[in-house]
Coordinates of C-alpha atoms in Angstrom, one line a residue:
X138 CA 77.0 -48.3 62.7
X139 CA 77.1 -51.9 63.6
X140 CA 80.0 -53.3 63.8
X141 CA 79.8 -56.5 61.1
X142 CA 82.1 -59.2 59.9
X143 CA 85.3 -57.6 57.6
X144 CA 85.8 -61.0 56.8
X145 CA 85.7 -62.3 53.5
X146 CA 82.5 -64.7 52.5
X147 CA 82.5 -67.3 49.9
X148 CA 79.5 -66.6 47.2
X149 CA 78.1 -69.7 45.6
X150 CA 77.9 -71.0 41.8
X151 CA 79.5 -67.4 41.3
X152 CA 83.6 -67.3 41.9
X153 CA 83.5 -64.3 43.7
X154 CA 84.3 -63.2 47.4
X155 CA 82.5 -60.4 49.5
X156 CA 83.6 -58.7 52.3
X157 CA 81.0 -56.3 54.5
X158 CA 82.2 -52.8 55.3
X159 CA 81.7 -51.7 58.6
X160 CA 81.0 -48.3 57.5
X161 CA 78.5 -48.9 55.5
X162 CA 77.2 -52.1 54.8
X163 CA 77.7 -52.9 51.6
X164 CA 78.7 -55.8 49.9
X165 CA 82.1 -55.6 48.7
X166 CA 83.9 -58.1 45.5
X167 CA 87.2 -58.8 45.8
X168 CA 87.6 -58.7 42.6
X169 CA 86.0 -55.4 42.0
X170 CA 88.1 -53.6 45.4
X171 CA 91.2 -54.8 43.7
X172 CA 90.1 -52.9 40.4
X173 CA 89.3 -50.8 41.5
X174 CA 92.4 -49.8 43.9
X175 CA 94.8 -50.2 40.9
X176 CA 92.7 -47.8 39.0
X177 CA 92.8 -45.4 41.6
X178 CA 96.5 -45.5 42.1
X179 CA 97.4 -45.5 39.0
X180 CA 94.8 -42.4 38.5
X181 CA 97.1 -39.9 41.7
X182 CA 100.0 -41.2 39.7
X183 CA 99.9 -40.2 36.2
X184 CA 98.5 -36.6 38.6
X185 CA 101.3 -36.3 39.5
X186 CA 102.7 -35.8 36.5
X187 CA 100.5 -33.6 34.7
X188 CA 100.5 -31.3 37.4
X189 CA 103.9 -31.5 37.8
X190 CA 103.8 -30.2 34.0
X191 CA 101.5 -27.8 34.3
X192 CA 103.0 -26.4 36.7
X193 CA 105.5 -26.0 34.4
X194 CA 103.4 -24.8 31.3
X195 CA 102.8 -21.9 34.5
X196 CA 105.8 -20.9 35.5
X197 CA 106.5 -20.9 31.4
X198 CA 103.6 -18.3 30.6
X199 CA 104.4 -15.8 33.6
X200 CA 106.6 -13.5 32.2
X201 CA 108.5 -12.5 34.7
X202 CA 109.8 -16.5 34.8
X203 CA 109.6 -17.8 31.9
X204 CA 111.0 -20.8 33.2
X205 CA 111.1 -23.2 29.4
X206 CA 112.4 -22.4 26.0
X207 CA 109.9 -22.7 23.7
X208 CA 110.6 -25.5 22.3
X209 CA 110.3 -27.6 25.3
X210 CA 107.9 -25.7 26.6
X211 CA 105.2 -27.5 23.7
X212 CA 106.7 -30.8 24.7
X213 CA 105.6 -30.5 28.4
X214 CA 102.5 -28.7 27.5
X215 CA 101.6 -32.2 25.0
X216 CA 102.2 -34.3 28.2
X217 CA 100.1 -31.6 30.6
X218 CA 97.3 -32.0 28.3
X219 CA 97.6 -36.3 27.9
X220 CA 98.0 -36.9 31.0
X221 CA 95.5 -34.6 33.6
X222 CA 93.1 -34.4 30.7
X223 CA 93.1 -38.6 29.7
X224 CA 95.0 -40.5 31.6
X225 CA 93.9 -39.3 35.7
X226 CA 90.7 -38.2 35.0
X227 CA 89.9 -42.0 32.8
X228 CA 91.8 -44.3 34.7
X229 CA 89.6 -42.6 37.9
X230 CA 85.9 -42.8 36.5
X231 CA 87.7 -45.9 35.8
X232 CA 87.2 -46.8 39.2
X233 CA 84.4 -44.7 39.9
X234 CA 82.3 -46.9 37.5
X235 CA 83.4 -49.9 39.4
X236 CA 82.7 -48.4 43.0
X237 CA 79.1 -47.9 41.0
X238 CA 78.4 -51.0 39.4
X239 CA 79.9 -53.7 41.9
X240 CA 80.2 -52.2 45.4
X241 CA 77.1 -49.6 45.7
X242 CA 74.5 -52.6 43.7
X243 CA 76.5 -55.1 45.7
X244 CA 77.4 -57.7 43.0
X245 CA 80.4 -58.9 41.8
X246 CA 82.2 -57.8 38.7
X247 CA 81.1 -59.3 35.9
X248 CA 84.3 -60.7 33.8
X249 CA 87.0 -59.5 36.0
X250 CA 89.9 -61.1 33.7
X251 CA 88.9 -58.6 31.0
X252 CA 89.0 -55.4 33.2
X253 CA 91.8 -56.6 34.0
X254 CA 93.0 -56.6 30.2
X255 CA 91.8 -53.0 30.0
X256 CA 93.6 -51.4 33.1
X257 CA 96.6 -52.9 30.9
X258 CA 96.0 -51.7 27.7
X259 CA 95.3 -48.5 29.2
X260 CA 98.4 -48.6 31.7
X261 CA 100.5 -49.5 28.3
X262 CA 99.1 -46.4 26.2
X263 CA 99.3 -44.4 28.9
X264 CA 103.4 -44.9 29.4
X265 CA 103.2 -44.7 25.4
X266 CA 102.5 -41.8 24.9
X267 CA 104.4 -40.2 28.1
X268 CA 107.2 -42.1 25.8
X269 CA 105.9 -40.7 22.8
X270 CA 106.3 -37.3 23.7
X271 CA 109.0 -37.5 26.4
X272 CA 111.7 -37.8 23.2
X273 CA 111.1 -35.2 21.7
X274 CA 109.0 -35.8 18.2
X275 CA 105.1 -35.6 19.6
X276 CA 104.7 -32.3 20.6
X277 CA 101.4 -31.8 18.7
X278 CA 100.0 -30.3 22.2
X279 CA 96.8 -32.1 23.1
X280 CA 94.6 -31.3 20.1
X281 CA 97.2 -32.5 17.7
X282 CA 95.5 -30.7 15.1
X283 CA 97.1 -32.0 11.2
X284 CA 99.3 -30.3 9.4
X285 CA 101.3 -30.9 12.5
X286 CA 102.5 -34.6 12.6
X287 CA 104.0 -35.9 15.9
X288 CA 105.2 -39.7 15.7
X289 CA 102.9 -43.0 15.0
X290 CA 103.9 -43.7 18.5
X291 CA 102.2 -41.4 20.0
X292 CA 98.5 -41.8 17.8
X293 CA 99.1 -46.0 18.5
X294 CA 99.2 -44.1 22.7
X295 CA 95.9 -43.4 22.5
X296 CA 94.3 -45.7 20.3
X297 CA 95.7 -48.7 23.3
X298 CA 94.6 -46.3 25.9
X299 CA 91.3 -46.2 24.8
X300 CA 90.4 -49.2 23.7
X301 CA 91.3 -50.3 27.1
X302 CA 88.8 -47.6 28.6
X303 CA 86.6 -49.0 26.4
X304 CA 86.8 -52.3 27.4
X305 CA 86.4 -51.3 30.9
X306 CA 83.7 -49.5 30.2
X307 CA 81.5 -52.8 28.8
X308 CA 83.5 -54.5 32.0
X309 CA 81.3 -52.0 33.7
X310 CA 77.7 -52.6 32.1
X311 CA 77.9 -56.0 32.5
X312 CA 78.1 -56.1 36.2
X313 CA 75.1 -54.1 35.9
X314 CA 73.9 -56.7 33.8
X315 CA 75.3 -58.9 36.8
X316 CA 73.4 -57.8 39.3
X317 CA 69.9 -57.2 37.4
X318 CA 70.2 -61.3 36.8
X319 CA 71.0 -62.1 40.2
X320 CA 68.7 -59.7 41.7
X321 CA 71.0 -57.8 44.3
X322 CA 69.4 -54.4 44.7
X323 CA 65.9 -53.9 44.8
X324 CA 63.9 -51.7 42.1
X325 CA 65.4 -49.2 40.3
X326 CA 69.8 -48.9 40.1
X327 CA 70.7 -45.4 42.9
X328 CA 70.5 -42.5 41.6
X329 CA 74.7 -43.0 41.9
X330 CA 74.7 -45.6 39.5
X331 CA 72.6 -44.1 37.3
X332 CA 74.7 -41.0 36.6
X333 CA 77.7 -43.2 36.7
X334 CA 75.5 -45.5 33.3
X335 CA 75.4 -41.5 32.1
X336 CA 78.8 -41.5 31.9
X337 CA 79.2 -45.2 30.7
X338 CA 77.1 -44.1 28.1
X339 CA 78.8 -40.7 26.5
X340 CA 82.3 -43.1 27.3
X341 CA 81.4 -45.3 24.3
X342 CA 80.1 -42.1 22.0
X343 CA 83.4 -40.5 23.0
X344 CA 85.9 -43.3 22.7
X345 CA 84.0 -44.4 19.0
X346 CA 84.8 -41.0 17.9
X347 CA 88.3 -41.1 18.9
X348 CA 88.5 -44.6 17.1
X349 CA 87.0 -42.6 13.9
X350 CA 89.7 -39.9 13.7
X351 CA 92.3 -41.7 15.5
X352 CA 93.3 -44.6 13.5
X353 CA 93.1 -42.9 9.7
X354 CA 95.3 -40.2 11.4
X355 CA 97.9 -43.1 13.0
X356 CA 98.2 -44.3 9.7
X357 CA 98.9 -41.0 8.2
X358 CA 101.8 -40.7 10.0
X359 CA 102.9 -44.3 9.0
X360 CA 102.8 -42.6 5.2
X361 CA 99.6 -44.8 4.5
X362 CA 97.7 -42.4 4.0
X363 CA 99.3 -38.9 2.4
X364 CA 96.8 -36.4 3.9
X365 CA 94.5 -35.7 6.5
X366 CA 91.6 -32.8 6.2
X367 CA 92.0 -30.4 9.4
X368 CA 88.1 -29.1 9.3
X369 CA 87.4 -33.3 9.2
X370 CA 89.8 -33.6 11.6
X371 CA 88.7 -30.4 13.6
X372 CA 85.0 -31.6 13.7
X373 CA 84.9 -35.3 14.6
X374 CA 88.5 -35.8 17.2
X375 CA 86.1 -32.6 19.0
X376 CA 84.0 -35.4 19.1
X377 CA 85.8 -37.2 21.2
X378 CA 88.3 -34.1 23.1
X379 CA 84.7 -31.8 24.2
X380 CA 82.6 -35.0 24.5
X381 CA 85.1 -36.8 27.2
X382 CA 84.7 -33.5 29.3
X383 CA 80.9 -34.1 29.6
X384 CA 82.2 -38.0 30.9
X385 CA 84.2 -35.6 34.1
X386 CA 80.7 -33.9 34.3
X387 CA 78.4 -36.9 34.2
X388 CA 81.1 -38.7 36.7
X389 CA 81.8 -35.5 38.8
X390 CA 78.1 -35.3 39.4
X391 CA 77.5 -38.3 40.5
X392 CA 79.7 -38.1 43.1
X393 CA 78.4 -35.1 44.7
X394 CA 75.3 -37.1 45.1
X395 CA 77.3 -40.2 46.8
X396 CA 79.7 -37.3 49.0
X397 CA 76.3 -35.8 50.3
X398 CA 74.7 -39.3 50.3
X399 CA 77.9 -40.6 52.8
X400 CA 78.6 -38.0 54.8
X401 CA 75.7 -36.7 54.9
X402 CA 72.6 -38.7 54.5
X403 CA 71.6 -37.2 51.9
X404 CA 68.9 -38.1 49.1
X405 CA 68.0 -36.6 45.5
X406 CA 65.1 -33.7 46.7
X407 CA 63.6 -35.8 43.3
X408 CA 64.6 -39.0 41.9
X409 CA 63.0 -38.5 38.6
X410 CA 64.2 -35.1 38.2
X411 CA 67.9 -35.7 38.9
X412 CA 67.8 -38.8 36.3
X413 CA 65.9 -36.9 34.0
X414 CA 69.1 -33.8 34.3
X415 CA 72.1 -37.0 33.4
X416 CA 69.5 -38.2 30.4
X417 CA 69.9 -34.4 29.2
X418 CA 73.2 -35.0 29.6
X419 CA 73.3 -37.7 26.7
X420 CA 71.5 -36.2 24.1
X421 CA 72.4 -32.7 24.2
X422 CA 75.6 -32.0 26.3
X423 CA 78.0 -33.3 23.6
X424 CA 76.7 -30.4 21.3
X425 CA 78.5 -28.1 23.5
X426 CA 81.5 -29.2 21.4
X427 CA 80.2 -26.8 18.1
X428 CA 82.1 -23.4 20.3
X429 CA 85.6 -25.1 19.0
X430 CA 84.6 -24.8 15.2
X431 CA 82.4 -21.6 15.5
X432 CA 85.6 -19.8 14.3
X433 CA 85.8 -22.7 10.8
X434 CA 84.6 -21.6 7.1
X435 CA 83.4 -24.6 6.1
X436 CA 80.5 -25.6 8.9
X437 CA 77.6 -23.5 8.1
X438 CA 75.5 -21.1 9.9
X439 CA 72.5 -23.1 10.0
X440 CA 74.7 -25.7 12.2
X441 CA 76.6 -23.1 14.3
X442 CA 73.3 -20.9 15.4
X443 CA 71.4 -24.4 16.2
X444 CA 74.9 -25.5 18.2
X445 CA 75.3 -22.3 19.6
X446 CA 71.5 -21.4 20.5
X447 CA 68.5 -24.2 21.0
X448 CA 71.2 -27.6 21.3
X449 CA 72.9 -25.3 24.1
X450 CA 70.2 -24.4 25.8
X451 CA 69.2 -28.0 26.2
X452 CA 72.1 -28.9 27.4
X453 CA 73.0 -26.3 30.0
X454 CA 69.5 -26.8 31.5
X455 CA 71.2 -30.6 32.3
X456 CA 73.1 -29.6 34.7
X457 CA 71.4 -25.6 36.1
X458 CA 69.1 -28.9 37.9
X459 CA 71.9 -30.6 39.1
X460 CA 72.9 -27.2 40.2
X461 CA 69.8 -26.5 42.5
X462 CA 69.3 -30.5 43.5
X463 CA 72.4 -30.6 44.8
X464 CA 72.7 -28.3 47.5
X465 CA 69.1 -29.1 47.5
X466 CA 69.3 -31.8 48.9
X467 CA 72.8 -31.1 51.4
X468 CA 69.8 -28.5 52.6
X469 CA 67.6 -31.0 52.9
X470 CA 69.8 -33.2 54.6
X471 CA 71.3 -30.6 57.1
X472 CA 68.2 -29.8 58.1
X473 CA 66.9 -33.5 58.7
X474 CA 70.4 -33.7 61.6
X475 CA 69.3 -30.9 63.4
X476 CA 70.7 -27.4 61.6
X477 CA 67.2 -26.2 61.5
X478 CA 67.9 -22.3 62.2
X479 CA 67.8 -19.3 59.8
X480 CA 68.5 -20.0 56.3
X481 CA 72.0 -20.4 56.7
X482 CA 72.4 -22.8 59.8
X483 CA 72.2 -25.4 57.5
X484 CA 76.0 -24.2 56.0
X485 CA 77.4 -23.1 58.5
X486 CA 77.6 -26.1 60.3
X487 CA 78.0 -28.4 57.8
X488 CA 81.0 -31.0 58.2
X489 CA 83.6 -28.5 56.5
X490 CA 86.4 -30.1 58.2
X491 CA 86.0 -33.3 56.4
X492 CA 88.0 -32.7 53.2
X493 CA 85.7 -35.3 51.2
X494 CA 82.5 -32.8 51.9
X495 CA 84.6 -29.7 51.3
X496 CA 86.6 -30.3 48.2
X497 CA 82.8 -31.9 47.2
X498 CA 80.9 -28.5 48.3
X499 CA 84.1 -26.4 46.6
X500 CA 83.7 -28.5 43.4
X501 CA 80.0 -27.5 42.8
X502 CA 80.0 -23.8 43.7
X503 CA 83.1 -23.1 41.4
X504 CA 82.2 -25.1 38.7
X505 CA 78.6 -23.7 38.7
X506 CA 80.2 -20.0 38.9
X507 CA 83.7 -20.8 37.1
X508 CA 83.0 -23.2 34.2
X509 CA 79.8 -22.8 33.6
X510 CA 79.1 -19.1 33.6
X511 CA 82.5 -19.4 31.5
X512 CA 80.9 -22.5 28.9
X513 CA 77.8 -20.9 28.2
X514 CA 79.6 -17.3 27.5
X515 CA 81.9 -19.2 25.1
X516 CA 78.9 -21.9 23.4
X517 CA 77.3 -18.5 22.3
X518 CA 78.6 -17.7 19.4
X519 CA 78.8 -13.6 18.8
X520 CA 80.2 -14.0 21.7
X521 CA 82.9 -16.8 20.9
X522 CA 85.1 -14.1 18.2
X523 CA 85.9 -12.0 21.8
X524 CA 88.0 -15.5 23.2
X525 CA 88.3 -17.9 20.6
X526 CA 91.4 -19.3 20.6
X527 CA 92.8 -17.3 23.7
X528 CA 93.7 -18.2 27.4
X529 CA 90.0 -18.0 28.0
X530 CA 89.6 -21.2 26.4
X531 CA 92.2 -23.3 28.6
X532 CA 91.1 -20.9 31.7
X533 CA 87.1 -22.4 30.9
X534 CA 88.0 -25.5 31.1
X535 CA 90.9 -25.3 34.1
X536 CA 87.0 -24.1 35.8
X537 CA 86.0 -27.2 34.4
X538 CA 88.3 -30.3 34.4
X539 CA 90.6 -28.1 37.6
X540 CA 88.2 -26.5 39.6
X541 CA 84.9 -29.1 38.5
X542 CA 86.0 -32.9 38.2
X543 CA 89.8 -32.7 39.4
X544 CA 88.5 -31.6 43.2
X545 CA 85.4 -33.6 43.3
X546 CA 87.7 -36.6 42.4
X547 CA 90.3 -35.6 45.4
X548 CA 87.2 -35.5 47.6
X549 CA 85.7 -38.7 47.0
X550 CA 89.8 -40.2 47.1
X551 CA 89.1 -39.5 51.1
X552 CA 86.1 -41.9 50.8
X553 CA 88.0 -44.5 48.4
X554 CA 91.1 -45.3 50.7
X555 CA 89.1 -45.8 54.1
X556 CA 85.9 -47.4 52.4
X557 CA 88.6 -49.8 49.7
X558 CA 91.9 -49.8 50.9
X559 CA 90.9 -49.8 54.7
X560 CA 93.5 -47.4 55.6
X561 CA 92.4 -44.1 57.5
X562 CA 93.6 -41.0 56.5
X563 CA 97.1 -39.2 58.0
X564 CA 98.0 -36.2 58.7
X565 CA 94.4 -34.8 59.3
X566 CA 95.4 -31.0 60.0
X567 CA 96.8 -31.3 56.1
X568 CA 93.6 -33.3 54.6
X569 CA 91.2 -30.4 55.9
X570 CA 93.2 -28.0 54.6
X571 CA 94.2 -29.4 51.0
X572 CA 90.2 -28.6 49.3
X573 CA 91.0 -25.5 50.0
X574 CA 94.5 -24.6 49.0
X575 CA 93.9 -26.8 45.5
X576 CA 90.8 -25.6 45.0
X577 CA 91.6 -21.7 45.2
X578 CA 94.8 -21.8 43.2
X579 CA 92.7 -24.0 40.8
X580 CA 89.7 -20.9 40.2
X581 CA 92.4 -18.7 39.8
X582 CA 93.7 -20.2 37.7
X583 CA 91.1 -20.4 36.0
X584 CA 89.3 -17.1 36.6
X585 CA 92.9 -15.1 35.8
X586 CA 94.0 -16.7 32.3
X587 CA 90.0 -16.3 31.9
X588 CA 91.2 -12.6 31.9
X589 CA 94.1 -12.8 30.5
X590 CA 92.0 -14.1 27.2
X591 CA 89.5 -11.1 27.6
X592 CA 92.0 -8.8 26.6
X593 CA 93.8 -11.3 23.8
X594 CA 96.2 -12.8 25.0
X595 CA 96.9 -16.2 22.8
X596 CA 96.1 -19.3 23.6
X597 CA 99.2 -21.2 22.8
X598 CA 102.3 -18.8 22.7
X599 CA 105.0 -19.5 24.9
X600 CA 105.6 -16.1 25.1
X601 CA 103.2 -13.1 25.3
X602 CA 105.9 -10.2 25.2
X603 CA 106.5 -11.8 21.2
X604 CA 110.1 -11.2 21.6
X605 CA 111.7 -11.5 18.2
X606 CA 108.3 -11.6 16.0
X607 CA 108.2 -9.8 12.7
X608 CA 105.5 -7.8 13.6
X609 CA 106.0 -5.7 17.2
X610 CA 102.3 -5.7 19.3
X611 CA 102.2 -5.6 23.1
X612 CA 99.5 -6.5 25.3
X613 CA 98.1 -4.0 28.1
X614 CA 100.2 -4.1 30.9
X615 CA 97.3 -6.1 32.7
X616 CA 97.8 -9.2 30.7
X617 CA 101.2 -9.1 32.3
X618 CA 99.3 -9.2 35.7
X619 CA 96.7 -11.2 35.3
X620 CA 99.3 -14.1 33.4
X621 CA 101.3 -13.0 36.8
X622 CA 98.1 -13.9 38.9
X623 CA 98.3 -17.4 37.4
X624 CA 101.1 -18.0 37.6
X625 CA 101.1 -17.4 41.3
X626 CA 98.1 -19.5 41.8
X627 CA 99.1 -22.1 39.4
X628 CA 102.2 -22.7 43.0
X629 CA 99.0 -22.2 45.2
X630 CA 97.5 -25.0 43.3
X631 CA 100.5 -27.2 43.0
X632 CA 101.0 -26.8 46.4
X633 CA 97.3 -28.4 47.4
X634 CA 97.9 -31.3 44.7
X635 CA 100.7 -32.0 46.2
X636 CA 99.4 -32.3 50.2
X637 CA 96.7 -34.5 48.1
X638 CA 99.6 -37.1 47.1
X639 CA 101.5 -37.3 49.8
X640 CA 98.8 -37.8 52.0
X641 CA 96.8 -39.7 49.6
X642 CA 100.3 -42.1 49.6
X643 CA 100.9 -41.7 52.9
X644 CA 97.1 -43.3 54.2
X645 CA 97.5 -45.9 52.4
X646 CA 101.0 -47.4 53.1
X647 CA 101.2 -46.8 56.4
X648 CA 97.2 -44.9 58.4
X649 CA 96.0 -46.8 60.7
X650 CA 94.5 -50.2 59.1
X651 CA 90.1 -49.4 59.8
X652 CA 90.1 -53.4 60.0
X653 CA 89.8 -54.3 63.9
X654 CA 86.3 -54.7 65.3
X655 CA 87.0 -51.2 67.5
X656 CA 88.0 -49.3 64.0
X657 CA 86.2 -46.1 63.3
X658 CA 86.9 -43.3 60.6
X659 CA 88.6 -39.9 61.0
X660 CA 86.6 -38.5 58.7
X661 CA 82.9 -40.2 59.9
X662 CA 79.8 -41.3 57.6
X663 CA 76.4 -40.1 57.9
X664 CA 74.4 -43.3 60.1
X665 CA 72.1 -43.7 56.8
X666 CA 75.4 -43.9 54.5
X667 CA 74.1 -47.0 53.2
X668 CA 70.2 -46.2 52.3
X669 CA 71.5 -42.5 51.3
X670 CA 73.9 -44.0 48.5
X671 CA 72.0 -47.3 48.2
X672 CA 68.6 -47.0 47.5
X673 CA 65.8 -45.6 45.4
X674 CA 63.8 -42.7 46.6
X675 CA 63.3 -39.1 47.4
X676 CA 63.3 -36.0 50.1
X677 CA 60.9 -34.5 48.2
X678 CA 61.2 -31.3 49.9
X679 CA 60.6 -27.3 48.3
X680 CA 61.5 -25.5 51.9
X681 CA 65.2 -25.1 50.8
X682 CA 65.6 -20.8 51.9
X683 CA 69.0 -21.4 51.6
X684 CA 68.9 -23.3 48.0
X685 CA 67.1 -20.7 46.6
X686 CA 69.1 -18.1 47.9
X687 CA 72.2 -19.2 46.8
X688 CA 71.0 -20.3 43.5
X689 CA 69.5 -16.8 43.5
X690 CA 73.0 -15.2 43.7
X691 CA 74.2 -17.5 41.1
X692 CA 71.6 -16.1 38.0
X693 CA 72.4 -12.5 39.1
X694 CA 75.9 -13.5 38.8
X695 CA 75.0 -15.8 34.9
X696 CA 73.4 -12.2 33.5
X697 CA 75.6 -9.8 35.1
X698 CA 78.8 -11.2 33.7
X699 CA 76.7 -12.3 30.6
X700 CA 75.6 -8.6 30.2
X701 CA 79.3 -7.4 30.5
X702 CA 80.8 -9.3 28.1
X703 CA 78.2 -8.4 25.6
X704 CA 79.3 -5.0 26.1
X705 CA 82.9 -5.4 25.0
X706 CA 81.7 -7.5 22.1
X707 CA 79.6 -3.3 21.6
X708 CA 82.7 -2.4 21.9
X709 CA 85.0 -4.7 19.5
X710 CA 81.8 -4.3 16.8
X711 CA 81.6 -0.1 17.4
X712 CA 77.4 0.0 17.7
X713 CA 75.9 2.2 18.1

C-alpha cells in the first residue's frame, strides 16, 4: 500500500489523537490503542498462568505420572478454569471489541476513563481470584457447585471482574454510538464489527446471569444467607458459565472473518447470510447450556426435549452457516487472487507460513470437526446419558474453547502486535510452527479426553485408578491409554503455548519497529485489507468446488460419529 504518515493527528472538538496505519489505512485512536495493548498484555499473562496450571492438571490425570496430590490437584484445577476460561479469554475479547469498534470504524473511543476503570476492576478481580484460590480455601473448581463453599474473596473477585467486563462492554457500545453520530463509516457496520456486537450483546446476558447467582452465593459465604438451592444455582450459573463460551464463539468467528479479510482480502459470500447466522447466536446459542442439566431430576421432560431438539438445531445452524461461509470466502478470495487450478489450489497455495492464517484455519477446522460435532452429541438428551459428568465434557469444551477460541485469538495476536504495538514478529520460524504445535496438541487433548469419557472416566476425579476406594472399580485398559495420550498432547500444547508467549513478548519488547517509511511486515497483509475488513460488501459467488467438498466431508463425519454414538447407546440399553 502507499505509505501513510504515522504521526498522530489531532481531531478538533473530540479530544482524541489518531495515527493512520500504513499497512491497513485504518485510523487508530491513541486511547483505544493503549487500551487494546494493556488488555492484550493482561490476557497473555493470565494465559501463561492458566496454561501452566492446565499442564499440571494433565500430568496429574496421566496415571503413570500423577504429579499432584488430591488437595493440590483441585486447587490447581480451580485456578486453571478461572484463568483460561475467564481471565485470558475475556481480557482478549475486550481488546477485540475495542479494535472492532474504534479501529475498524475509524472512531474515537467513547469515555476512555471509563474503559480504564473497567480494566482496573478486571485486573483487581482476576488477581483477587488467584489469591483466593492459591491460599487453599477455594478449591471448588470452575463450577463451584453448592454445597461446596469457597472463601467470600473468591465470589467477590468474580463479581468485581464481571463488573469491570460489563463496564468495558458498555464502552464498546458507546463507541458504536460515537462512530454513528460522527459519521466515521458509511452504511452498515462491517461484518467483523457486527460479530463483535453479537459478542457484546451475549456478554450482557452472561454477566447479568453471573450477578444473579454470584451475589447471593457471596452473601451465603459471608453467612448472611443460610442456604443456596443447588438446582437453582446450576440453572442460573450455567446461564453464565455456558453462555460465556458463546461470547467466545461470536468473537472468534468475527476473528476468522477479520483474518481472512486482512491476509487474503476475503469478503463474505453474503453479508446478509453471515449476519443472520450471528443473529441466531443471540437468539438460540445460549440454550445449549441445557446439556449440563439433562441429568437433573428437577427439570421437566418438556424443557429438556425442547432445548435439546428444536432449539439445539437452531443454535447449531448459525455455526453451520459460518462453517460454509468462512472457507467459502477464503476460496473466493484465493481464486480472485489467481489460484484457480482444480478444486484445492486455493487451499494448497494459501499462506500457511503466516501464523495468523494457519492459526485461523486450524481453529476453523478443529472447532467444527471436534468441538462442533461433539457439542451436538452432548446436547442430544438420549446420547447425553453416555457422557454426562465424564471427562468427555471437558474434552468437548477443549475442542471449542482451546482448539477453537484460544487458537483463533493466538492467530489474531500475530496481527495485533504489528498493527497496534507497531513491532514486527521476531523468530519467524518459531512463529510459523507455533499454531501447528499448539493446534495439534489441543486437538489431541480434546479427542483423547472424549475417548476416555466414552469409556466412562469421571470428569472430576483426580485418580482414575480409584486407589483406596471403598468399592473397587477398574476402567478398561484403553482408558489408561487415552489419559496417557492426553498427557503427551498436553505437553505438546504447552510447548506451543510457551513458544507463543515467548514470541509475542519478545516481539513487543524488542521486535523491529514498524514506524519508518520503509518498514515492511514480515507476514504481509493483502493490498485491499482495509476495504475487505472495514467496508460493507459481499463477494457473491457460488462457484466454490473446494468448499463444497470440505463441507461434504464434514457432514459425512458428523453423520458417522452421530451413528456410532447411537450404536453405543443401543448397547447400553440392550436394544434388540
